[in-house]
Coordinates of C-alpha atoms in Angstrom, one line a residue:
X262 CA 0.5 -6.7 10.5
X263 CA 2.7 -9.7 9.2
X264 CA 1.5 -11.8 11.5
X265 CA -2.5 -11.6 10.5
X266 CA -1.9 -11.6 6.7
X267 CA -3.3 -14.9 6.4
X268 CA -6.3 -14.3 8.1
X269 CA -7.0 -11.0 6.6
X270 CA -6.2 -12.0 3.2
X271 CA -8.7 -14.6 3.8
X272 CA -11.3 -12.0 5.1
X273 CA -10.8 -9.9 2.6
X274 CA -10.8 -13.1 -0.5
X275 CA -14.5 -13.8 1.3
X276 CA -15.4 -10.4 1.5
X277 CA -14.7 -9.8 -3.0
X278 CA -16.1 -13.1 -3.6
X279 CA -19.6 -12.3 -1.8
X280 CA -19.5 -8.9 -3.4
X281 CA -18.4 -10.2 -6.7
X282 CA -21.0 -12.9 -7.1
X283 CA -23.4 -10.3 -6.3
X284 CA -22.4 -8.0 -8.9
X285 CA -21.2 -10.1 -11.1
X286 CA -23.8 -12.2 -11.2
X287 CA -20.9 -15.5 -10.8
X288 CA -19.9 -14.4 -14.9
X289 CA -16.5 -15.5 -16.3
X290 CA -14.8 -12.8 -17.5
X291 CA -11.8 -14.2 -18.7
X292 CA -10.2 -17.6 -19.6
X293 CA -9.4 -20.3 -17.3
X294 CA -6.0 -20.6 -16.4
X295 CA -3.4 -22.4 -17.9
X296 CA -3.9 -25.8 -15.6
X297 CA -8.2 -25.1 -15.8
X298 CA -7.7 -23.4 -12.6
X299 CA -8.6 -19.5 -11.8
X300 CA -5.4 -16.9 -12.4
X301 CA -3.4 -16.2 -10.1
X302 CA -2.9 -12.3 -9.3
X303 CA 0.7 -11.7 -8.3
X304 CA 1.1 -7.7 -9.0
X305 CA -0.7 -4.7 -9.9
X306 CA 0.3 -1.8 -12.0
X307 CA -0.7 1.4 -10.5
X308 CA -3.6 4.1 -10.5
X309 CA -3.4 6.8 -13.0
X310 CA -3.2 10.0 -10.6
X311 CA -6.0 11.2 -12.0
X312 CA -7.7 7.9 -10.2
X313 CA -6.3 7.7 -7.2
X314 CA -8.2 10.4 -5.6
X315 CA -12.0 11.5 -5.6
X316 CA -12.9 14.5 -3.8
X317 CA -16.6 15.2 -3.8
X318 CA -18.2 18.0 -2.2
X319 CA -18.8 17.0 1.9
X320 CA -22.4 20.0 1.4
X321 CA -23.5 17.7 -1.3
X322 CA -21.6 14.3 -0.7
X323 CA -22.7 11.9 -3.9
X324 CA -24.3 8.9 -3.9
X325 CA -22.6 5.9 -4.2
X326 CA -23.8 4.6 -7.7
X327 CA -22.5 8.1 -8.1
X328 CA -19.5 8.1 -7.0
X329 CA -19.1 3.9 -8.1
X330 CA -19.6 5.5 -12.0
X331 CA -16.6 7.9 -11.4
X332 CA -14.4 4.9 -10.9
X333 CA -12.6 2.6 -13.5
X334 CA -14.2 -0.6 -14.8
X335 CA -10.6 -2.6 -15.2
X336 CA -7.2 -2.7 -13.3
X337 CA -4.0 -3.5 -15.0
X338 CA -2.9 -6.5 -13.2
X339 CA 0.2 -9.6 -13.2
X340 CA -1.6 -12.9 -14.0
X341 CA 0.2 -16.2 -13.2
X342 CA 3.7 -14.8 -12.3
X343 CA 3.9 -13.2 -16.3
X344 CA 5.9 -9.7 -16.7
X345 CA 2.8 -8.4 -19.1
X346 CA 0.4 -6.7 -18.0
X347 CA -3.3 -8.0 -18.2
X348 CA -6.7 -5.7 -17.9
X349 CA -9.2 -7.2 -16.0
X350 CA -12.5 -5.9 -15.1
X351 CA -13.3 -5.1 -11.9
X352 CA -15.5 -3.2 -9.2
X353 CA -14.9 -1.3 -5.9
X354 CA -16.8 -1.8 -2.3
X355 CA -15.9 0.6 0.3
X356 CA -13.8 -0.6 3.0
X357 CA -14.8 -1.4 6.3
X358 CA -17.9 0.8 6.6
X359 CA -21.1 2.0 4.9
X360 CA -20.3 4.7 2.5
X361 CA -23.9 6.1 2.4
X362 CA -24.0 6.2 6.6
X363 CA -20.9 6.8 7.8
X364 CA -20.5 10.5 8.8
X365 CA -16.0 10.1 8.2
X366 CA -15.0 12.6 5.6
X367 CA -12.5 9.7 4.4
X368 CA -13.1 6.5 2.1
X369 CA -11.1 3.5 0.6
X370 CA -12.2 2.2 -1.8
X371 CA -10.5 -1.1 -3.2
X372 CA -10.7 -3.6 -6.1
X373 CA -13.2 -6.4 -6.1
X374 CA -13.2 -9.2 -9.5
X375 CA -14.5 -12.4 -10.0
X376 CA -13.1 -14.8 -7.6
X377 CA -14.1 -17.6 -10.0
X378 CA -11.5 -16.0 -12.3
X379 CA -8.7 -14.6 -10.3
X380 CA -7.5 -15.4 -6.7
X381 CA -4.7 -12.9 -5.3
X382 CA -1.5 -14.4 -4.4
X383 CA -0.9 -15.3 -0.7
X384 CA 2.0 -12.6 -0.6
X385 CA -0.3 -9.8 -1.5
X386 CA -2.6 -8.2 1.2
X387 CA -5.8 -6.8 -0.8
X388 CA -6.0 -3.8 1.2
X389 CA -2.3 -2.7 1.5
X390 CA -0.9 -3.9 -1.8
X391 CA -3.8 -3.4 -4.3
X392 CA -4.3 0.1 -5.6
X393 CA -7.3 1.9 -4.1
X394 CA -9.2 4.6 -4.5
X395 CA -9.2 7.8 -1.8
X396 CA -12.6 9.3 -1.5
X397 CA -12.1 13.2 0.4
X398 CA -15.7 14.7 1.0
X399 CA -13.9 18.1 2.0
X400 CA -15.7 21.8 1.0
X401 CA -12.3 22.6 -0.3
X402 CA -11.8 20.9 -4.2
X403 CA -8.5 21.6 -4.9
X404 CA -5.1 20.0 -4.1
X405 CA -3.1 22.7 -2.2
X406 CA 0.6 23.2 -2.9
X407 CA 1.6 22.7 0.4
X408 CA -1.1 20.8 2.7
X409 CA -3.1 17.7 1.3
X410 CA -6.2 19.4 2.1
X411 CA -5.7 23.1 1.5
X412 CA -7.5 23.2 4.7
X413 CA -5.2 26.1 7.1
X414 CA -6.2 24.3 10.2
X415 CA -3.8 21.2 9.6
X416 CA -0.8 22.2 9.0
X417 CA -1.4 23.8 12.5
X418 CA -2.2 20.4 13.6
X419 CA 0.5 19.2 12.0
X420 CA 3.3 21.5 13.7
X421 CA 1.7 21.8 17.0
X422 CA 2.1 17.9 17.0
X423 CA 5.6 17.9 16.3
X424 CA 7.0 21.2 17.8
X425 CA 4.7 21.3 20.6
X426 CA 4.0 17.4 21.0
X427 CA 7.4 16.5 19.9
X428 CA 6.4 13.2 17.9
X429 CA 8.4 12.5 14.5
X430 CA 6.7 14.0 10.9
X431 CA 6.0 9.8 10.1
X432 CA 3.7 9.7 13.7
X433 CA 1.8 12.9 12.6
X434 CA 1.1 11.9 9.4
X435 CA -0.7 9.1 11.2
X436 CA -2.4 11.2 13.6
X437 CA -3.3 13.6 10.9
X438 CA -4.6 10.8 8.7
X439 CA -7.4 10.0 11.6
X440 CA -8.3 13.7 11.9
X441 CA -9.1 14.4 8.9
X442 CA -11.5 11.4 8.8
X443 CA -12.9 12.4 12.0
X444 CA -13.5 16.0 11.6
X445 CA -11.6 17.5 8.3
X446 CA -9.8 19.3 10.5
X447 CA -12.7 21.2 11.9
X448 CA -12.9 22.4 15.7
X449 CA -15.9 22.9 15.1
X450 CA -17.2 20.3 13.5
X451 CA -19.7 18.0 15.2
X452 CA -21.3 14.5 14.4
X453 CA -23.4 11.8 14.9
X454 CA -26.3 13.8 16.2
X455 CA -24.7 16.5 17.6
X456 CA -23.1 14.4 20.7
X457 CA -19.8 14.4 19.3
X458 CA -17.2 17.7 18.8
X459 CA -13.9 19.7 17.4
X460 CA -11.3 18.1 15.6
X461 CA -10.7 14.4 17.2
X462 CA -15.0 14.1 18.2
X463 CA -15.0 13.5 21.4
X464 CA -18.0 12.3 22.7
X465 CA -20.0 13.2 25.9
X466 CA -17.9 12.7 29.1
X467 CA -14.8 13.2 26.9
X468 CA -16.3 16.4 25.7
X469 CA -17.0 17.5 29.1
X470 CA -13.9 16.9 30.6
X471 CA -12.1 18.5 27.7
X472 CA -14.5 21.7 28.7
X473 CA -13.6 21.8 32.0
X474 CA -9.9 21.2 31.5
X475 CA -10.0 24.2 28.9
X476 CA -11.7 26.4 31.3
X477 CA -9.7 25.7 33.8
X478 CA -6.7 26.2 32.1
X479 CA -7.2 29.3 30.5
X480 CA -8.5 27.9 27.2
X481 CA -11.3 28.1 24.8
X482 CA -12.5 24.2 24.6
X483 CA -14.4 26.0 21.0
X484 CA -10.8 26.8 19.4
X485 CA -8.5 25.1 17.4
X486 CA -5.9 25.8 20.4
X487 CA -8.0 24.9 23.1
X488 CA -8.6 21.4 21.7
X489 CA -4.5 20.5 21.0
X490 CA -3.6 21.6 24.2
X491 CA -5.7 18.9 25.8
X492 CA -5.1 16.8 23.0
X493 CA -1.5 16.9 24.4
X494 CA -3.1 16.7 27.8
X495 CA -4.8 13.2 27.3
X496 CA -1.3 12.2 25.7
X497 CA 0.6 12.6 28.9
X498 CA -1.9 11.3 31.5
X499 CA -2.4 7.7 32.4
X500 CA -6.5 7.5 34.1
X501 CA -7.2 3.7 35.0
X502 CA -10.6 4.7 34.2
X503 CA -10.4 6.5 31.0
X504 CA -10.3 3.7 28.1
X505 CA -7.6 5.1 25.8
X506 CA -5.2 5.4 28.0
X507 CA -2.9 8.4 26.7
X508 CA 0.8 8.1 27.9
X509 CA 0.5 4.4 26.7
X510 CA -0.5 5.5 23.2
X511 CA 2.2 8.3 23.3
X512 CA 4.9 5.9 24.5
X513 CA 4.6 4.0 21.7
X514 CA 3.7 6.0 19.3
X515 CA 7.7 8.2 20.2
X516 CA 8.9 4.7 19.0
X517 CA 7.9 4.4 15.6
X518 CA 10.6 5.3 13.1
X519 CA 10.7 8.6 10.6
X520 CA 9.4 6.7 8.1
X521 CA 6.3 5.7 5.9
X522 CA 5.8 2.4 7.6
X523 CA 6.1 4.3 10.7
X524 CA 3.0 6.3 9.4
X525 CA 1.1 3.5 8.2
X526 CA 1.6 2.4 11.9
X527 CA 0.7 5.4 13.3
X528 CA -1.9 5.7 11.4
X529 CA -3.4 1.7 12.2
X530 CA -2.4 2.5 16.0
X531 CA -4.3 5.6 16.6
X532 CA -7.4 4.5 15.0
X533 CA -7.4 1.4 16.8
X534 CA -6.4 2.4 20.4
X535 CA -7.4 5.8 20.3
X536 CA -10.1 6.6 17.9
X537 CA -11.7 3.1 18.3
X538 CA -14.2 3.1 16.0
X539 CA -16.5 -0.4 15.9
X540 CA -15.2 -1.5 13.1
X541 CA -11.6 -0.7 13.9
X542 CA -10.1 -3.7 13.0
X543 CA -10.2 -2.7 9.0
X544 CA -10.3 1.1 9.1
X545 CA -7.0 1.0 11.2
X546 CA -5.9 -0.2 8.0
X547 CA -7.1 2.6 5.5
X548 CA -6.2 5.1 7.8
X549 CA -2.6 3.6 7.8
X550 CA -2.7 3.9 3.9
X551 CA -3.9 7.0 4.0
X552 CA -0.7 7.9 6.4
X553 CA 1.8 6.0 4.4
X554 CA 0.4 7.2 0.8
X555 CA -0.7 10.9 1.4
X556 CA 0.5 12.4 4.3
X557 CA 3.9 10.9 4.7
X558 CA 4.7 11.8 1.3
X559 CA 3.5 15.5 2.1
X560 CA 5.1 15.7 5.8
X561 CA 8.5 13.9 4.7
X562 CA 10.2 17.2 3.9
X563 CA 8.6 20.7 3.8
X564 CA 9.7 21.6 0.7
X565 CA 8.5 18.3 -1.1
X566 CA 5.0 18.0 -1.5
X567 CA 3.0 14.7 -2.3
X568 CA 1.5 16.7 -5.6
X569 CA 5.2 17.0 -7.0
X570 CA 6.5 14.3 -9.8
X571 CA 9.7 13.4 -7.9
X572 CA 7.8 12.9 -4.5
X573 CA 7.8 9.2 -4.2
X574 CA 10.8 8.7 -5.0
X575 CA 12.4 11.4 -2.2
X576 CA 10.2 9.4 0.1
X577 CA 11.7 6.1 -1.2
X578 CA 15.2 7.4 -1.0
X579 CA 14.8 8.8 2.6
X580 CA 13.2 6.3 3.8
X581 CA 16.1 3.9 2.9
X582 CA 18.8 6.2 4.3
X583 CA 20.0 6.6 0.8
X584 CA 19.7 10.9 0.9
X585 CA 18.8 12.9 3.9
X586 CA 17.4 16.3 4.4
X587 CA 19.5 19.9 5.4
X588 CA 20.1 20.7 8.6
X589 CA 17.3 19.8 11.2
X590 CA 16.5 17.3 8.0
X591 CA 13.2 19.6 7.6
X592 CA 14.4 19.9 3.7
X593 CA 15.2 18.0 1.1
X594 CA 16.3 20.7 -1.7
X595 CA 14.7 19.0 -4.6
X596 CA 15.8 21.6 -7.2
X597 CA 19.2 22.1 -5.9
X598 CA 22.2 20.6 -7.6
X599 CA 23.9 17.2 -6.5
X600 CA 27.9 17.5 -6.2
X601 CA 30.1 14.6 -6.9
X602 CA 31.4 14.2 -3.5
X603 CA 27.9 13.8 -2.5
X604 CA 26.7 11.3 -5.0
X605 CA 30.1 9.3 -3.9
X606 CA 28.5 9.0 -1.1
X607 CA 25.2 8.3 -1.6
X608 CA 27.0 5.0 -3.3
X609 CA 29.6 4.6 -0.1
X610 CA 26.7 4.6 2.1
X611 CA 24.7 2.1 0.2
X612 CA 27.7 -0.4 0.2
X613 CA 27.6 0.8 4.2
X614 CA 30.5 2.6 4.0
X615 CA 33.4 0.2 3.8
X616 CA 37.1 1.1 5.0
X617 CA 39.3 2.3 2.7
X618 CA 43.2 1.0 2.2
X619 CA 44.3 3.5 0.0
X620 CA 45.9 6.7 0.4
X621 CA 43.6 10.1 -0.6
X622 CA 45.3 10.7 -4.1
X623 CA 43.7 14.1 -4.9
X624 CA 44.9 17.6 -4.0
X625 CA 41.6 19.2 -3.4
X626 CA 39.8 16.8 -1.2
X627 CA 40.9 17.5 2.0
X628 CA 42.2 15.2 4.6
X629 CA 39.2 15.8 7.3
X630 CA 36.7 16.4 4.5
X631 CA 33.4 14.7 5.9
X632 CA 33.2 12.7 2.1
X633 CA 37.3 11.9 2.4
X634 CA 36.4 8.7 2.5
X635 CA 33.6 8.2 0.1
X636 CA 35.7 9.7 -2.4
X637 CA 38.5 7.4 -1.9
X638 CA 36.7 4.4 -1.9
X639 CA 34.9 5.8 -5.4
X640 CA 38.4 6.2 -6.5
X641 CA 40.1 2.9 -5.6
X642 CA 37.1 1.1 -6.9
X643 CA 37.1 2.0 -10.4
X644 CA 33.6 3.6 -10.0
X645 CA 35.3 6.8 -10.1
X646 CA 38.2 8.7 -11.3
X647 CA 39.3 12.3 -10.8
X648 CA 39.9 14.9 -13.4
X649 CA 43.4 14.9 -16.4
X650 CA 44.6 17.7 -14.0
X651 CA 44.4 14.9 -11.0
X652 CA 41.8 16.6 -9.0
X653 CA 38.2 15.2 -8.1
X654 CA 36.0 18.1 -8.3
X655 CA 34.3 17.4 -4.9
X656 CA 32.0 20.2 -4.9
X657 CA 31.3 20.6 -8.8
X658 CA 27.7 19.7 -9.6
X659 CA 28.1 16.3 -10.8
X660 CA 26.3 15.8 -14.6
X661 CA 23.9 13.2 -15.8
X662 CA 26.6 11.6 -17.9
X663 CA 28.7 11.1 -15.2
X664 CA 26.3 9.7 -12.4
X665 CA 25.4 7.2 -15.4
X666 CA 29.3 6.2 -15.6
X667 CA 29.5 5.9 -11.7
X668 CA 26.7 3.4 -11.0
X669 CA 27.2 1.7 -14.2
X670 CA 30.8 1.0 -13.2
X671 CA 29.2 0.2 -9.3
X672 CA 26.4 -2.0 -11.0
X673 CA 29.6 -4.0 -12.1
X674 CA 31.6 -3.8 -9.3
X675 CA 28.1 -5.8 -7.3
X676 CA 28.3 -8.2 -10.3
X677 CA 24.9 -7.1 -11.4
X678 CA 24.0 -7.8 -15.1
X679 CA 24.8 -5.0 -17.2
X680 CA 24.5 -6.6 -20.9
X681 CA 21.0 -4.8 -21.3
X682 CA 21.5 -1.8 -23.8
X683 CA 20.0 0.2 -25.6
X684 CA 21.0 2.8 -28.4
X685 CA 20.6 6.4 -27.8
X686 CA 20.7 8.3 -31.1
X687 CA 17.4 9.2 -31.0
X688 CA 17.4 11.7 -28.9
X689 CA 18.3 15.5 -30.6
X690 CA 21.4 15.7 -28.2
X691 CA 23.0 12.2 -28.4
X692 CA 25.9 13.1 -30.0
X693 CA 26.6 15.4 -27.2
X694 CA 27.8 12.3 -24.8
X695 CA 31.5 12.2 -24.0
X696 CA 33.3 8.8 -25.1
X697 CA 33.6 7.9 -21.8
X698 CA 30.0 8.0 -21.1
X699 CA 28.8 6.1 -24.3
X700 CA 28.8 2.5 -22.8
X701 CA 27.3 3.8 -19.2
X702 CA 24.6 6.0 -20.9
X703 CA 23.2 2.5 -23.3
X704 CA 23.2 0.8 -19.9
X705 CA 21.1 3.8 -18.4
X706 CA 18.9 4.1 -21.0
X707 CA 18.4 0.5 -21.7
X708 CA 17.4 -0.2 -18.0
X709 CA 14.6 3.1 -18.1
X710 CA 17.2 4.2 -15.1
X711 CA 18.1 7.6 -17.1
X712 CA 15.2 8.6 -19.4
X713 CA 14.6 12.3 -21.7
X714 CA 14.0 15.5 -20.7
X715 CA 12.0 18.0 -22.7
X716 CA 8.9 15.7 -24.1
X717 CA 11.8 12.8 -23.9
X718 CA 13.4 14.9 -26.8
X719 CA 17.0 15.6 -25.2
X720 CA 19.4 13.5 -22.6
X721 CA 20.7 16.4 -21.7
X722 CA 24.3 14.6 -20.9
X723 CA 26.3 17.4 -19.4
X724 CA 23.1 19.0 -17.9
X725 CA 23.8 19.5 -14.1
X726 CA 21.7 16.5 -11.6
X727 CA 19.2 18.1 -9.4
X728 CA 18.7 16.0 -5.7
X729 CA 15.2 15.7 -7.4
X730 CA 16.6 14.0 -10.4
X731 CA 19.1 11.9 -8.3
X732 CA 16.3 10.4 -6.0
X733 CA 14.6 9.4 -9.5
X734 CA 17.3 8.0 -10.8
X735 CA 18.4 6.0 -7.6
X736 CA 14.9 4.8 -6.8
X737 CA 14.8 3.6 -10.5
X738 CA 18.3 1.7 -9.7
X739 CA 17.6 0.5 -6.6
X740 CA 14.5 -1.3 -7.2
X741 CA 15.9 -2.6 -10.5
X742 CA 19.0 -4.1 -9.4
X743 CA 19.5 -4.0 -5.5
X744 CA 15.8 -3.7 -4.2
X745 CA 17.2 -2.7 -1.0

């Protein structure tokens, strides 16, 4: 994708400026910039959640001066390199495709504005770093707990495609991303005039084949079943003559990495090679956000789901090898409690686990102990210290007080700045800090690492630090001082 950003960002520059002048009518919305030239964008705040998704009825899909009147007239935006925020009004266009003819169940729609006024900065890609709008035409209107859609068909999809298929959670996200547009997930969905069918719409000789493999195979070509086994079919088999060539797409597809911008790739790659839609070359790219932005964060971990407040930042910390899942790495325990041998080495692992020289000074952390190490390279460090009664606590549930103390005294160990402070007494339980913690918990606080609990009310000190709670708080680190 790097490697086109210049010519896309052009595209896409051409594209708002057409648009805007249209609907703006060429009016200055704002003043000039500091040198009488337009502002330059150089970040975005984002999306309320509440704005970030529209999901319309597909039985009575709205217009688009309809839907266009659900959306927000401004975007909170970076002007000229400045930390403040700025509104600025814009529009949306639909991207890629007609709205009003396309029969996709899917939309993006993304932020047009005056290009008189503001020009985006040439390290920000409109359509991949500008907030956008997801439009879901879907007969289902609320947000299930644990599929994006509610819809029971895809997380069938979703586990025949990795149990069955074998591909990671990051390339079925992508694949899953493309189905939905295609069909919502629908075997029996069909489209454009009744020539296309089931849940990927294949057309005509597709169709036909995928009918006569079924039947031959023992399968109904009309069942949700039917249509994955040959899904998996054209996934193995390599046909000079058929265009999409399968085992190619699979073969690289089993490369991508676990990740979001392994779904976002996915995501681009299916649409393009498979799906192949005519105008391919900028859908790719909304079905890769849609990947990277919805599915990944619902597919990441079973028990972490893209609605939950903590979501993002499990993906974030994953996705940087900071925490990992249980077992098969299927869960993430989001409400379980954090112990301090593994928070030791959450912080060994992001310093990639340096050697230690030092003996193991504590009792009860045993010799072969898989966090041995991590605890004493906390220990020899400074960042950590063991107990008056000279034992760690390895497995005690480490509290927020003491995570504070620990990357506070890390945060100075990198030579990161840690004169920002900020005083604490107004929350109800401040007093309830331990000495020790006093000078960590004004750094927290001061740096919006560790915020309140309860209506920001309480700090809740000695309260125990759920892996939810620590992916927050790391993310939060992380991108404030070591943007890993």
């Amino acid at each position: 994708m790097k490697k086109n950003k210049k010519i896309k960002n052009a595209l896409c520059l051409l594209l708002s400026a057409v648009m805007c002048l249209s609907l703006f009518g060429g009016t200055v919305f704002a003043e000039e910039g500091a040198e009488g030239g337009t502002h330059i964008i150089t970040g975005f705040a984002g999306l309320n959640d509440s704005e970030k998704q529209i999901r319309p009825s597909a039985g009575t899909k709205p217009s688009l001066e309809e839907l266009l009147a659900q959306m927000p007239e401004t975007l909170d935006v970076y002007l000229d390199g400045s930390t403040e925020l700025t509104s600025i009004p814009v529009t949306w266009f639909c991207v890629g495709e007609d709205y009003e003819t396309s029969d996709g169940y899917y939309f993006q729609f993304s932020p047009q504005w005056d290009e008189n006024t503001y020009t985006l900065s040439e390290d920000l890609e409109l359509l991949t770093d500008a907030p956008y709008i997801g439009v879901f035409l879907s007969s289902e209107s609320d947000i299930s707990l644990y599929s994006v859609t509610d819809i029971p068909n895809e997380t069938a999809i979703f586990e025949f495609l990795v149990k069955e298929i074998g591909f990671n959670n990051a390339v079925a996200s992508g694949i899953l991303a493309n189905i939905y547009y295609e069909s919502t997930f629908d075997h029996l969905a069909t489209g454009d005039n009744d020539t296309s069918h089931g849940i990927c719409q294949w057309h005509a000789a597709r169709w036909d084949a995928l009918t006569g493999w079924c039947q031959e195979k023992g399968y109904d070509p009309n069942t949700l079943d039917g249509q994955l086994h040959y899904l998996q079919f054209e996934l193995s088999n390599n046909d000079p003559e058929y265009l999409y060539n399968g085992k190619r797409i699979s073969d690289y597809l089993r490369t991508l990495p676990n990740t979001a911008d392994g779904a976002y790739e996915a995501g681009r790659y299916w649409c393009y090679y498979y799906e192949v839609p005519a105008n391919r070359e900028t859908v790719s790219v909304t079905r890769g956000n849609l990947a990277r932005n919805t599915y990944w964060p619902e597919y990441v971990y079973s028990d972490v789901h893209f609605t939950d407040w903590f979501s993002s930042d499990v993906v974030y910390v994953h996705d940087n090898q900071l925490m990992t899942g249980y077992g098969d790495g299927s869960t993430f325990g989001p409400y379980d409690y954090l112990a301090r041998a593994q928070f030791a080495l959450i912080l060994h692992r992001i310093e990639n686990e340096p050697a230690v020289s030092t003996a193991n000074p504590f009792p009860d952390v045993a010799e072969n102990a898989w966090y041995r190490n991590a605890v004493v390279w906390v220990n020899e460090t400074g960042i950590a210290t063991g107990y008056s009664n000279g034992n760690f606590g390895p497995a005690d549930s480490i509290t927020r007080e003491q995570m504070a103390v620990m990357m506070y005294h890390y945060a100075q160990l990198k030579g990161y700045d840690t004169s920002v402070t900020s005083d604490f007494s107004q929350y109800q339980d401040a007093s309830s800090v331990s000495d020790f913690a006093i000078d960590a918990m004004e750094w927290a606080v001061g740096n919006g690492i560790i915020t309140g609990k309860y209506n920001e009310t309480m700090l809740d000190p000695q309260g125990r630090t759920t892996r939810a709670e620590c992916a927050t708080i790391l993310t939060r680190f992380m991108e404030q001082f070591a943007d890993v």
